[in-house]
Amino acid sequence: MTELQEVQITEEKPLLPGQTPEMAKTHSVETPYGAVTFTVYGTPKPKRPAILTYHDVGLNYKSCFQPLFQSGDMQEIIQNFVRVHVDAPGMEEGAPVYPVGYQYPSLDQLADTIPCILQYLNFSTIIGVGVGAGAYILSRYALNHQDTVEGLVLINIDPNAKGWMDWAAHKLTGLTSSIPEMILGHLFSQEELSGNSELIQKYRNIITHAPNLENIELYWNSYNNRRDLNFERGGDITLKCPVMLVVGDQAPHEEAVVECNSKLDPTQTSFLKMADSGGQPQLTQPGKLTEAFKYFLQGMGYMASSCMTRLSRSRTASLTSAASIDGSRSRARTLSQSSESGTLPSGPPGHTMEVSC
Ligand code: BEZ
């Protein structure tokens, strides 16, 4: 049985004129793999899934998702959904450092903590949004609990266990790089890291000076020891819900996501390859990602086009779509947002969108 402690009540989002404050409540729930902290924003909406996020290594829910969920256009979407932002154990703000020798959960075990959260909240279904390790965890959860997952947005997913070549490379890098630098190399492209933009400086500073760096290393080790998800096109082990795969075209995990796309059901999978977004599109291109998320939700029947008239009209960008079941980049058709009709392109998944900025 799960046990819940309410530890904090906060309201952190700056309000727009005319907006009423939205409650954010942070909870901690006991699970078979230790306490897990999560923060709930908004109130449950009848007959709608919760949006549940899971962050990547080196980050927590805020440093991973705040720019996306606080971006302007996202507000119109999230007012229709309650959000549950999970912090991996030991990653929550103020987390104490685990004692030496602490047995940190594997990614599969972290996926097994999600039912404890949903059970406590009495939520029956989710749309998962995960990045890197978080995308893997949500995929594992979806494989085990497919009836409870209505959709998945998977950013930078690598569904494969490390092979011996990867391990050799990892060990070699470990000889010359610190843990923070290795994690930064997982999060961002080499080009971004050498460019040393303000964003990179900010995240380098966050990770290098993290008071819970020992905990971060444990999550990093769990990520590197992940099992293969064994996705197989046409096989039994596959994601049954609509999936939007997202990766930056220069991102460290671009190849892994392309391969993942080739293994998933093309009728259920959309592949969004983002130009100029670097390794963390949710940080660098929240507007573009929000737009794609909107189409994704619309394809699932959740965002009527009438709800999105203002969003649509406020846009000048276009999305280029290429019919693809294998990650190829052939440009078959272009979806442009219509500023005249006020509708947005939507439809079933099963295509590649390349978003240029
Ligand atoms: C949200 O509204 O869901 C949110 C707000 C701040 C940080 C992350 C998420």
CSV table of C-alpha atoms and ligand atoms in Angstrom, one decimal:
chain,number,residue,atom,x,y,z
A,1,MET,CA,0.0,0.0,0.0
A,2,THR,CA,1.2,3.4,-0.8
A,3,GLU,CA,1.5,6.2,1.8
A,4,LEU,CA,1.5,9.8,0.9
A,5,GLN,CA,2.9,12.8,2.6
A,6,GLU,CA,2.0,16.3,1.4
A,7,VAL,CA,5.2,18.3,1.8
A,8,GLN,CA,4.6,21.6,0.2
A,9,ILE,CA,2.1,23.9,-1.4
A,10,THR,CA,3.4,26.4,-3.9
A,11,GLU,CA,2.3,28.6,-6.7
A,12,GLU,CA,5.2,29.5,-8.8
A,13,LYS,CA,3.9,30.4,-12.2
A,14,PRO,CA,3.7,34.1,-13.0
A,15,LEU,CA,0.1,34.8,-13.8
A,16,LEU,CA,-1.1,36.3,-17.0
A,17,PRO,CA,-3.7,39.1,-16.7
A,18,GLY,CA,-7.1,37.7,-15.9
A,19,GLN,CA,-5.7,34.2,-15.0
A,20,THR,CA,-6.7,32.6,-11.7
A,21,PRO,CA,-3.9,31.0,-9.7
A,22,GLU,CA,-3.3,27.3,-10.3
A,23,MET,CA,-2.4,25.2,-7.4
A,24,ALA,CA,0.8,23.2,-7.4
A,25,LYS,CA,1.1,20.6,-4.7
A,26,THR,CA,4.2,18.5,-4.1
A,27,HIS,CA,3.7,15.1,-2.6
A,28,SER,CA,6.0,12.2,-1.6
A,29,VAL,CA,4.8,8.7,-1.9
A,30,GLU,CA,6.4,5.5,-0.4
A,31,THR,CA,7.0,2.8,-3.0
A,32,PRO,CA,8.7,-0.5,-2.9
A,33,TYR,CA,11.8,1.3,-4.3
A,34,GLY,CA,11.8,4.2,-1.9
A,35,ALA,CA,10.0,7.5,-1.7
A,36,VAL,CA,9.1,9.2,-4.9
A,37,THR,CA,8.3,12.9,-5.1
A,38,PHE,CA,5.9,14.4,-7.6
A,39,THR,CA,4.2,17.8,-8.1
A,40,VAL,CA,0.7,18.1,-9.3
A,41,TYR,CA,-0.4,21.3,-11.2
A,42,GLY,CA,-4.0,22.0,-12.0
A,43,THR,CA,-7.1,20.0,-11.1
A,44,PRO,CA,-8.3,16.7,-12.7
A,45,LYS,CA,-10.5,17.2,-15.7
A,46,PRO,CA,-13.4,14.8,-16.1
A,47,LYS,CA,-12.9,12.1,-18.8
A,48,ARG,CA,-9.4,13.4,-19.5
A,49,PRO,CA,-6.0,11.7,-18.8
A,50,ALA,CA,-3.4,13.4,-16.7
A,51,ILE,CA,-0.3,14.6,-18.4
A,52,LEU,CA,2.6,12.8,-16.5
A,53,THR,CA,6.1,13.9,-17.1
A,54,TYR,CA,9.4,12.1,-16.4
A,55,HIS,CA,12.7,14.0,-16.7
A,56,ASP,CA,16.2,13.0,-17.9
A,57,VAL,CA,19.4,12.4,-15.9
A,58,GLY,CA,21.1,15.5,-14.5
A,59,LEU,CA,17.7,17.3,-14.3
A,60,ASN,CA,14.6,17.4,-12.2
A,61,TYR,CA,11.0,18.2,-13.3
A,62,LYS,CA,11.6,21.9,-13.2
A,63,SER,CA,14.9,22.1,-14.9
A,64,CYS,CA,13.6,19.7,-17.6
A,65,PHE,CA,10.1,20.9,-18.2
A,66,GLN,CA,9.5,24.4,-16.8
A,67,PRO,CA,10.4,26.2,-20.1
A,68,LEU,CA,8.0,24.0,-22.0
A,69,PHE,CA,5.0,24.1,-19.6
A,70,GLN,CA,5.4,27.8,-18.9
A,71,SER,CA,5.7,28.8,-22.6
A,72,GLY,CA,2.9,31.0,-23.8
A,73,ASP,CA,1.0,28.7,-26.2
A,74,MET,CA,1.3,25.8,-23.8
A,75,GLN,CA,-1.2,27.5,-21.5
A,76,GLU,CA,-4.1,27.0,-23.8
A,77,ILE,CA,-3.3,23.3,-23.8
A,78,ILE,CA,-2.5,22.6,-20.2
A,79,GLN,CA,-5.6,24.4,-18.9
A,80,ASN,CA,-7.4,21.3,-20.2
A,81,PHE,CA,-5.3,18.8,-18.3
A,82,VAL,CA,-4.0,18.1,-14.8
A,83,ARG,CA,-0.2,17.6,-14.8
A,84,VAL,CA,1.8,15.2,-12.6
A,85,HIS,CA,5.5,16.0,-12.8
A,86,VAL,CA,7.6,13.1,-11.3
A,87,ASP,CA,11.0,13.7,-9.8
A,88,ALA,CA,13.2,10.5,-10.0
A,89,PRO,CA,14.2,9.6,-6.4
A,90,GLY,CA,16.9,11.8,-5.0
A,91,MET,CA,16.4,14.4,-7.7
A,92,GLU,CA,13.8,16.5,-6.0
A,93,GLU,CA,14.8,20.0,-4.7
A,94,GLY,CA,16.5,19.6,-1.3
A,95,ALA,CA,16.9,15.8,-1.6
A,96,PRO,CA,19.3,14.5,0.9
A,97,VAL,CA,22.3,12.6,-0.5
A,98,TYR,CA,21.9,8.8,-0.3
A,99,PRO,CA,24.3,6.9,1.9
A,100,VAL,CA,27.3,5.2,0.2
A,101,GLY,CA,26.2,1.8,-1.1
A,102,TYR,CA,22.5,2.8,-1.5
A,103,GLN,CA,20.8,0.5,-3.9
A,104,TYR,CA,19.3,3.0,-6.4
A,105,PRO,CA,16.3,1.6,-8.4
A,106,SER,CA,16.9,0.4,-12.0
A,107,LEU,CA,14.9,2.2,-14.7
A,108,ASP,CA,12.5,-0.8,-14.8
A,109,GLN,CA,11.9,-0.4,-11.1
A,110,LEU,CA,11.4,3.4,-11.5
A,111,ALA,CA,8.7,2.5,-14.0
A,112,ASP,CA,7.1,0.3,-11.4
A,113,THR,CA,6.7,3.2,-9.0
A,114,ILE,CA,4.3,5.0,-11.4
A,115,PRO,CA,1.3,2.8,-10.4
A,116,CYS,CA,1.8,3.9,-6.8
A,117,ILE,CA,1.5,7.6,-7.8
A,118,LEU,CA,-1.5,7.0,-10.0
A,119,GLN,CA,-3.2,4.8,-7.4
A,120,TYR,CA,-2.8,7.5,-4.7
A,121,LEU,CA,-4.1,10.2,-7.0
A,122,ASN,CA,-6.9,8.0,-8.2
A,123,PHE,CA,-6.0,8.7,-11.8
A,124,SER,CA,-6.7,6.0,-14.3
A,125,THR,CA,-5.0,7.1,-17.5
A,126,ILE,CA,-2.1,9.3,-18.6
A,127,ILE,CA,-0.5,10.9,-21.5
A,128,GLY,CA,3.3,10.5,-20.8
A,129,VAL,CA,5.9,13.1,-21.7
A,130,GLY,CA,9.4,11.9,-21.1
A,131,VAL,CA,12.9,12.9,-22.0
A,132,GLY,CA,15.9,10.5,-22.3
A,133,ALA,CA,15.9,8.2,-19.2
A,134,GLY,CA,12.4,9.5,-18.5
A,135,ALA,CA,11.2,8.5,-22.0
A,136,TYR,CA,12.6,5.0,-21.4
A,137,ILE,CA,10.8,4.8,-18.0
A,138,LEU,CA,7.5,5.8,-19.5
A,139,SER,CA,7.9,3.4,-22.4
A,140,ARG,CA,8.6,0.6,-19.9
A,141,TYR,CA,5.6,1.6,-17.9
A,142,ALA,CA,3.4,1.7,-21.1
A,143,LEU,CA,4.6,-1.8,-22.1
A,144,ASN,CA,3.5,-3.1,-18.7
A,145,HIS,CA,0.3,-1.1,-18.3
A,146,GLN,CA,-0.8,-0.4,-21.8
A,147,ASP,CA,-4.5,0.2,-20.8
A,148,THR,CA,-3.5,3.1,-18.7
A,149,VAL,CA,-1.5,5.0,-21.3
A,150,GLU,CA,-3.4,7.0,-23.9
A,151,GLY,CA,-0.4,8.6,-25.6
A,152,LEU,CA,3.4,9.1,-25.2
A,153,VAL,CA,5.6,12.0,-26.2
A,154,LEU,CA,9.1,10.5,-26.1
A,155,ILE,CA,12.0,13.0,-26.5
A,156,ASN,CA,15.5,11.5,-27.1
A,157,ILE,CA,14.5,7.9,-26.4
A,158,ASP,CA,17.2,5.3,-26.7
A,159,PRO,CA,15.4,2.0,-26.2
A,160,ASN,CA,18.6,-0.1,-26.5
A,161,ALA,CA,20.8,-1.5,-23.7
A,162,LYS,CA,24.4,-0.5,-24.1
A,163,GLY,CA,26.3,-3.0,-26.2
A,164,TRP,CA,30.0,-3.8,-25.5
A,165,MET,CA,31.2,-1.2,-28.0
A,166,ASP,CA,29.1,1.5,-26.1
A,167,TRP,CA,30.5,0.3,-22.8
A,168,ALA,CA,34.1,0.5,-24.1
A,169,ALA,CA,33.4,4.1,-25.4
A,170,HIS,CA,31.7,5.0,-22.1
A,171,LYS,CA,34.7,3.6,-20.1
A,172,LEU,CA,37.2,5.5,-22.2
A,173,THR,CA,35.3,8.8,-21.9
A,174,GLY,CA,35.1,8.2,-18.1
A,175,LEU,CA,38.9,8.2,-18.0
A,176,THR,CA,39.1,11.8,-19.2
A,177,SER,CA,35.8,13.3,-18.3
A,178,SER,CA,34.0,14.0,-15.0
A,179,ILE,CA,30.5,12.7,-14.4
A,180,PRO,CA,28.9,16.2,-15.0
A,181,GLU,CA,30.7,16.4,-18.3
A,182,MET,CA,29.5,12.9,-19.3
A,183,ILE,CA,26.0,13.8,-18.4
A,184,LEU,CA,26.2,17.1,-20.3
A,185,GLY,CA,27.4,15.1,-23.3
A,186,HIS,CA,24.3,12.9,-23.0
A,187,LEU,CA,22.0,16.0,-22.8
A,188,PHE,CA,23.6,18.3,-25.4
A,189,SER,CA,25.4,18.0,-28.7
A,190,GLN,CA,29.1,18.6,-28.9
A,191,GLU,CA,28.5,21.7,-31.0
A,192,GLU,CA,26.2,23.1,-28.3
A,193,LEU,CA,28.7,22.3,-25.6
A,194,SER,CA,31.6,24.0,-27.4
A,195,GLY,CA,29.4,27.0,-28.3
A,196,ASN,CA,29.0,27.5,-24.5
A,197,SER,CA,25.8,29.5,-24.8
A,198,GLU,CA,24.1,31.0,-21.8
A,199,LEU,CA,21.8,27.9,-21.7
A,200,ILE,CA,24.8,25.5,-21.6
A,201,GLN,CA,26.5,27.6,-18.9
A,202,LYS,CA,23.3,27.5,-16.9
A,203,TYR,CA,23.0,23.7,-17.1
A,204,ARG,CA,26.7,23.1,-16.7
A,205,ASN,CA,26.5,25.2,-13.5
A,206,ILE,CA,23.3,23.4,-12.3
A,207,ILE,CA,24.8,19.9,-12.8
A,208,THR,CA,28.4,20.6,-11.7
A,209,HIS,CA,27.3,22.3,-8.5
A,210,ALA,CA,24.4,20.1,-7.7
A,211,PRO,CA,24.3,19.3,-4.0
A,212,ASN,CA,22.9,15.9,-4.9
A,213,LEU,CA,25.5,15.0,-7.5
A,214,GLU,CA,26.0,11.6,-5.9
A,215,ASN,CA,22.3,10.9,-6.4
A,216,ILE,CA,22.5,12.1,-10.0
A,217,GLU,CA,25.4,9.6,-10.6
A,218,LEU,CA,23.2,6.8,-9.3
A,219,TYR,CA,20.4,7.7,-11.8
A,220,TRP,CA,23.1,8.0,-14.5
A,221,ASN,CA,24.3,4.5,-13.6
A,222,SER,CA,20.8,3.1,-13.8
A,223,TYR,CA,20.4,4.7,-17.2
A,224,ASN,CA,23.6,3.2,-18.5
A,225,ASN,CA,22.6,-0.2,-17.1
A,226,ARG,CA,19.1,-0.1,-18.8
A,227,ARG,CA,17.8,-3.3,-20.4
A,228,ASP,CA,16.8,-3.4,-24.0
A,229,LEU,CA,13.1,-2.5,-24.4
A,230,ASN,CA,13.1,-5.0,-27.3
A,231,PHE,CA,10.6,-3.1,-29.5
A,232,GLU,CA,9.9,-5.2,-32.6
A,233,ARG,CA,7.8,-4.0,-35.5
A,234,GLY,CA,4.8,-6.3,-35.8
A,235,GLY,CA,5.9,-8.2,-32.7
A,236,ASP,CA,4.2,-8.5,-29.3
A,237,ILE,CA,6.5,-6.1,-27.6
A,238,THR,CA,5.4,-2.7,-28.9
A,239,LEU,CA,3.8,0.5,-27.8
A,240,LYS,CA,0.1,0.3,-28.6
A,241,CYS,CA,-0.9,3.9,-27.9
A,242,PRO,CA,-0.2,6.9,-30.2
A,243,VAL,CA,3.5,7.9,-29.8
A,244,MET,CA,5.2,11.1,-30.8
A,245,LEU,CA,9.0,10.6,-31.1
A,246,VAL,CA,11.0,13.8,-30.9
A,247,VAL,CA,14.7,14.5,-31.4
A,248,GLY,CA,16.8,17.4,-32.6
A,249,ASP,CA,18.5,16.7,-35.9
A,250,GLN,CA,22.0,17.3,-34.3
A,251,ALA,CA,21.1,15.7,-31.0
A,252,PRO,CA,23.4,13.0,-29.4
A,253,HIS,CA,20.5,10.5,-29.6
A,254,GLU,CA,19.4,11.2,-33.2
A,255,GLU,CA,20.4,7.8,-34.5
A,256,ALA,CA,18.8,5.9,-31.6
A,257,VAL,CA,15.4,7.7,-32.1
A,258,VAL,CA,15.5,7.0,-35.9
A,259,GLU,CA,16.1,3.4,-35.1
A,260,CYS,CA,13.3,3.4,-32.5
A,261,ASN,CA,10.9,4.9,-35.1
A,262,SER,CA,11.8,2.0,-37.4
A,263,LYS,CA,10.7,-0.5,-34.7
A,264,LEU,CA,7.4,1.0,-33.7
A,265,ASP,CA,4.0,0.6,-35.3
A,266,PRO,CA,4.0,3.2,-38.1
A,267,THR,CA,0.2,3.7,-37.8
A,268,GLN,CA,0.6,4.8,-34.2
A,269,THR,CA,3.9,6.7,-34.4
A,270,SER,CA,4.7,10.2,-35.5
A,271,PHE,CA,8.3,11.3,-35.7
A,272,LEU,CA,9.3,14.9,-35.2
A,273,LYS,CA,12.8,15.7,-36.1
A,274,MET,CA,13.6,19.3,-35.1
A,275,ALA,CA,16.1,21.5,-36.9
A,276,ASP,CA,18.3,23.8,-34.8
A,277,SER,CA,17.0,22.6,-31.5
A,278,GLY,CA,20.1,20.9,-30.1
A,279,GLY,CA,19.8,18.1,-27.6
A,280,GLN,CA,16.9,19.5,-25.5
A,281,PRO,CA,14.2,20.7,-27.8
A,282,GLN,CA,11.8,21.2,-24.8
A,283,LEU,CA,14.3,23.9,-23.5
A,284,THR,CA,15.4,25.5,-26.8
A,285,GLN,CA,12.2,25.2,-28.9
A,286,PRO,CA,9.2,25.1,-26.6
A,287,GLY,CA,7.0,26.9,-29.0
A,288,LYS,CA,7.6,24.4,-31.9
A,289,LEU,CA,7.3,21.5,-29.6
A,290,THR,CA,4.0,22.9,-28.2
A,291,GLU,CA,2.7,23.2,-31.7
A,292,ALA,CA,3.5,19.5,-32.5
A,293,PHE,CA,2.0,18.4,-29.1
A,294,LYS,CA,-1.2,20.3,-30.0
A,295,TYR,CA,-1.4,18.3,-33.3
A,296,PHE,CA,-0.7,15.1,-31.4
A,297,LEU,CA,-3.5,15.8,-28.9
A,298,GLN,CA,-5.8,16.8,-31.7
A,299,GLY,CA,-5.1,13.5,-33.4
A,300,MET,CA,-6.2,11.8,-30.2
A,301,GLY,CA,-9.4,13.8,-30.2
A,302,TYR,CA,-8.5,16.1,-27.2
A,303,MET,CA,-8.1,19.5,-28.7
A,304,ALA,CA,-11.0,20.6,-30.9
A,305,SER,CA,-9.7,22.8,-33.6
A,306,SER,CA,-12.1,25.6,-32.4
A,307,CYS,CA,-10.0,25.6,-29.2
A,308,MET,CA,-6.9,26.4,-31.1
A,309,THR,CA,-8.0,29.2,-33.4
A,310,ARG,CA,-6.0,31.8,-31.5
A,311,LEU,CA,-3.0,29.6,-31.4
A,312,SER,CA,-3.3,28.9,-35.1
A,313,ARG,CA,-3.7,32.5,-36.0
A,314,SER,CA,-0.7,33.5,-34.0
A,315,ARG,CA,1.6,31.4,-36.0
A,316,THR,CA,3.5,31.9,-39.2
A,317,ALA,CA,5.7,28.8,-39.1
A,318,SER,CA,5.0,25.7,-41.1
A,319,LEU,CA,5.6,22.1,-40.4
A,320,THR,CA,7.0,19.9,-43.1
A,321,SER,CA,5.7,16.4,-43.1
A,322,ALA,CA,7.1,13.4,-44.9
A,323,ALA,CA,5.3,10.1,-45.1
A,324,SER,CA,7.7,7.7,-43.5
A,325,ILE,CA,7.8,4.4,-41.8
A,326,ASP,CA,11.5,4.2,-41.5
A,327,GLY,CA,12.8,7.6,-40.6
A,328,SER,CA,13.6,8.5,-44.1
A,329,ARG,CA,13.6,12.2,-44.9
A,330,SER,CA,11.7,12.3,-48.2
A,331,ARG,CA,9.5,15.3,-48.3
A,332,ALA,CA,6.1,14.0,-49.4
A,333,ARG,CA,3.8,16.7,-48.2
A,334,THR,CA,3.9,20.0,-46.4
A,335,LEU,CA,1.5,20.8,-43.6
A,336,SER,CA,1.2,24.5,-43.3
A,337,GLN,CA,-0.9,26.1,-40.6
A,338,SER,CA,-3.7,28.0,-42.1
A,339,SER,CA,-4.1,31.5,-40.7
A,340,GLU,CA,-7.4,31.9,-42.8
A,341,SER,CA,-9.4,28.9,-41.6
A,342,GLY,CA,-8.1,28.9,-38.1
A,343,THR,CA,-7.7,25.1,-38.2
A,344,LEU,CA,-4.5,23.2,-37.7
A,345,PRO,CA,-3.4,20.1,-39.5
A,346,SER,CA,-4.1,17.0,-37.6
A,347,GLY,CA,-4.8,13.4,-38.3
A,348,PRO,CA,-3.7,9.9,-37.4
A,349,PRO,CA,-0.1,9.4,-36.5
A,350,GLY,CA,2.3,7.7,-38.8
A,351,HIS,CA,4.4,10.4,-40.4
A,352,THR,CA,7.6,12.3,-40.0
A,353,MET,CA,7.5,16.0,-39.3
A,354,GLU,CA,10.7,18.0,-39.7
A,355,VAL,CA,10.3,21.4,-38.1
A,356,SER,CA,12.6,24.1,-39.3
A,357,CYS,CA,13.0,27.3,-37.5
B,1,BEZ,C1,3.0,23.1,-15.2
B,1,BEZ,O1,2.2,24.1,-15.3
B,1,BEZ,O2,2.6,22.0,-15.5
B,1,BEZ,C2,4.4,23.4,-14.8
B,1,BEZ,C3,4.7,24.6,-14.2
B,1,BEZ,C4,6.0,24.9,-13.8
B,1,BEZ,C5,7.0,23.9,-14.0
B,1,BEZ,C6,6.7,22.7,-14.7
B,1,BEZ,C7,5.4,22.5,-15.0
